[in-house]
CSV table of C-alpha atoms in Angstrom, one decimal:
chain,number,residue,atom,x,y,z
A,1,UNK,CA,37.0,-59.5,-21.8
A,2,UNK,CA,33.5,-59.2,-23.0
A,3,UNK,CA,31.8,-61.7,-21.0
A,4,UNK,CA,32.6,-62.5,-17.4
A,5,UNK,CA,31.4,-65.0,-15.0
A,6,UNK,CA,29.1,-64.3,-12.2
A,7,UNK,CA,27.5,-66.0,-9.3
A,8,UNK,CA,24.6,-63.7,-9.4
A,9,UNK,CA,21.9,-63.8,-12.1
A,10,UNK,CA,18.9,-61.6,-12.3
A,11,UNK,CA,16.0,-63.7,-11.6
A,12,UNK,CA,12.1,-62.7,-12.2
A,13,UNK,CA,9.8,-64.5,-10.2
A,14,UNK,CA,7.6,-65.9,-13.1
A,15,UNK,CA,10.3,-66.5,-15.8
A,16,UNK,CA,13.6,-68.3,-15.3
A,17,UNK,CA,17.0,-67.3,-17.1
A,18,UNK,CA,16.7,-68.8,-20.3
A,19,UNK,CA,20.2,-70.5,-20.2
A,20,UNK,CA,19.0,-72.4,-17.2
A,21,UNK,CA,17.4,-75.6,-18.8
A,22,UNK,CA,14.8,-77.6,-16.7
A,23,UNK,CA,15.2,-75.3,-13.8
A,24,UNK,CA,12.9,-76.1,-10.8
A,25,UNK,CA,10.0,-74.2,-10.3
A,26,UNK,CA,10.6,-71.5,-7.6
A,27,UNK,CA,7.2,-72.5,-5.7
A,28,UNK,CA,8.5,-75.6,-4.0
A,29,UNK,CA,12.0,-77.1,-3.2
A,30,UNK,CA,13.5,-79.9,-5.7
A,31,UNK,CA,15.9,-82.2,-4.3
A,32,UNK,CA,17.2,-83.3,-7.6
A,33,UNK,CA,17.5,-81.9,-11.0
A,34,UNK,CA,16.3,-83.1,-14.0
A,35,UNK,CA,18.5,-83.8,-17.2
A,36,UNK,CA,17.0,-83.5,-20.4
A,37,UNK,CA,18.3,-82.4,-23.8
A,38,UNK,CA,15.3,-81.5,-26.3
A,39,UNK,CA,15.3,-79.9,-29.6
A,40,UNK,CA,14.0,-76.5,-28.1
A,41,UNK,CA,17.6,-76.4,-26.1
A,42,UNK,CA,19.4,-77.2,-29.4
A,43,UNK,CA,17.5,-74.5,-31.2
A,44,UNK,CA,18.2,-72.1,-28.3
A,45,UNK,CA,22.0,-72.9,-28.0
A,46,UNK,CA,22.6,-73.1,-31.8
A,47,UNK,CA,21.1,-69.3,-32.2
A,48,UNK,CA,22.2,-67.7,-28.9
A,49,UNK,CA,24.6,-65.1,-29.2
A,50,UNK,CA,27.0,-66.1,-26.6
A,51,UNK,CA,27.2,-69.6,-28.0
A,52,UNK,CA,27.8,-68.4,-31.6
A,53,UNK,CA,30.3,-65.8,-30.6
A,54,UNK,CA,32.0,-68.4,-28.6
A,55,UNK,CA,32.4,-70.5,-31.4
A,56,UNK,CA,33.4,-67.9,-33.7
A,57,UNK,CA,36.2,-66.9,-31.3
A,58,UNK,CA,37.4,-70.4,-31.2
A,59,UNK,CA,37.2,-71.0,-34.9
A,60,UNK,CA,39.6,-67.9,-35.2
A,61,UNK,CA,42.0,-69.6,-32.6
A,62,UNK,CA,42.1,-72.7,-34.6
A,63,UNK,CA,42.8,-70.7,-37.9
A,64,UNK,CA,45.4,-68.6,-36.6
A,65,UNK,CA,47.5,-71.1,-34.7
A,66,UNK,CA,50.6,-72.0,-36.6
A,67,UNK,CA,51.0,-75.4,-35.0
A,68,UNK,CA,47.7,-76.4,-36.7
A,69,UNK,CA,48.2,-76.7,-40.2
A,70,UNK,CA,45.3,-79.2,-41.3
A,71,UNK,CA,41.9,-79.8,-40.7
A,72,UNK,CA,42.5,-83.2,-38.7
A,73,UNK,CA,44.7,-81.4,-36.4
A,74,UNK,CA,42.1,-78.5,-35.8
A,75,UNK,CA,39.3,-81.0,-35.2
A,76,UNK,CA,41.5,-82.9,-32.5
A,77,UNK,CA,42.5,-79.5,-30.8
A,78,UNK,CA,38.6,-78.4,-30.8
A,79,UNK,CA,37.5,-81.6,-29.4
A,80,UNK,CA,40.4,-81.6,-26.7
A,81,UNK,CA,39.0,-78.2,-25.9
A,82,UNK,CA,35.3,-78.6,-26.0
A,83,UNK,CA,34.8,-82.4,-25.1
A,84,UNK,CA,38.0,-83.1,-23.2
A,85,UNK,CA,39.0,-86.0,-25.1
A,86,UNK,CA,40.4,-86.8,-28.5
A,87,UNK,CA,37.6,-87.2,-31.2
A,88,UNK,CA,36.8,-90.8,-32.3
A,89,UNK,CA,37.4,-91.5,-36.1
A,90,UNK,CA,33.7,-91.4,-37.1
A,91,UNK,CA,33.3,-88.0,-35.4
A,92,UNK,CA,36.3,-86.7,-37.4
A,93,UNK,CA,34.6,-88.0,-40.6
A,94,UNK,CA,31.4,-86.2,-39.8
A,95,UNK,CA,33.1,-82.9,-38.8
A,96,UNK,CA,35.1,-83.1,-42.0
A,97,UNK,CA,32.3,-83.6,-44.2
A,98,UNK,CA,30.2,-80.9,-42.2
A,99,UNK,CA,33.3,-78.7,-43.0
A,100,UNK,CA,33.5,-79.2,-46.8
A,101,UNK,CA,29.5,-78.6,-47.0
A,102,UNK,CA,30.0,-75.4,-45.2
A,103,UNK,CA,32.8,-74.2,-47.2
A,104,UNK,CA,30.6,-74.8,-50.2
A,105,UNK,CA,27.6,-73.1,-48.8
A,106,UNK,CA,29.6,-70.2,-47.4
A,107,UNK,CA,31.6,-69.7,-50.6
A,108,UNK,CA,28.5,-69.6,-52.8
A,109,UNK,CA,26.8,-67.2,-50.4
A,110,UNK,CA,29.5,-64.9,-48.8
A,111,UNK,CA,26.8,-62.7,-47.1
A,112,UNK,CA,25.8,-65.5,-45.1
A,113,UNK,CA,29.3,-66.2,-43.8
A,114,UNK,CA,29.7,-62.3,-43.0
A,115,UNK,CA,26.2,-62.6,-41.1
A,116,UNK,CA,27.3,-65.5,-39.1
A,117,UNK,CA,30.8,-63.8,-38.3
A,118,UNK,CA,29.2,-60.5,-37.2
A,119,UNK,CA,27.3,-62.0,-34.4
A,120,UNK,CA,28.7,-60.8,-30.8
A,121,UNK,CA,30.7,-57.9,-29.3
A,122,UNK,CA,34.3,-59.3,-29.6
A,123,UNK,CA,36.1,-57.9,-32.6
A,124,UNK,CA,36.7,-60.3,-35.6
A,125,UNK,CA,40.1,-60.8,-36.8
A,126,UNK,CA,39.7,-59.8,-40.5
A,127,UNK,CA,43.0,-61.4,-41.7
A,128,UNK,CA,41.2,-64.8,-41.4
A,129,UNK,CA,39.5,-65.8,-44.5
A,130,UNK,CA,35.6,-65.3,-44.4
A,131,UNK,CA,34.5,-68.7,-45.6
A,132,UNK,CA,37.1,-70.8,-43.8
A,133,UNK,CA,36.1,-68.7,-40.5
A,134,UNK,CA,32.5,-69.3,-41.2
A,135,UNK,CA,32.9,-73.2,-41.7
A,136,UNK,CA,34.9,-73.6,-38.6
A,137,UNK,CA,32.5,-71.5,-36.6
A,138,UNK,CA,29.8,-73.9,-37.7
A,139,UNK,CA,32.0,-76.7,-36.8
A,140,UNK,CA,32.7,-75.5,-33.3
A,141,UNK,CA,29.0,-74.8,-32.9
A,142,UNK,CA,28.2,-78.5,-33.5
A,143,UNK,CA,30.6,-79.3,-30.9
A,144,UNK,CA,29.5,-76.8,-28.3
A,145,UNK,CA,25.7,-78.4,-29.0
A,146,UNK,CA,26.7,-81.9,-28.5
A,147,UNK,CA,24.8,-83.6,-25.7
A,148,UNK,CA,28.1,-84.6,-24.3
A,149,UNK,CA,28.9,-80.9,-24.0
A,150,UNK,CA,25.9,-79.6,-22.5
A,151,UNK,CA,25.4,-82.5,-20.0
A,152,UNK,CA,28.2,-83.7,-17.8
A,153,UNK,CA,27.6,-86.8,-15.9
């Protein structure tokens, strides 16, 4: 495994870990956590190596699963894995449109697809089509950055 969960995080006194959004100040005790989701959070998670690599690996699993033969089945499986619920009809439409747009963009600029797929330490399955893999990586990254994914109530 490339990454491993841990209970311990290196913490500097003046700078909190970047992946802890809205962390309380260390100067005083906080009884309740503040929950926000700002554009800066989205900017961080859309470009953070761990999120991009997680999206890439999930996209690879979706594309290599022999039971998932079409986009709708892959979208459903991705939503079940990430959101723990099936997608709504309008969500399927939005993700399918995003996939079409990503496929067009990555087929026009294959170097962008290769740059996206080179992020992270885990090895990439080179038998998966680069354009398709990059498009699905983008779709999975969208799902990982939903407010519903980042903030559980």
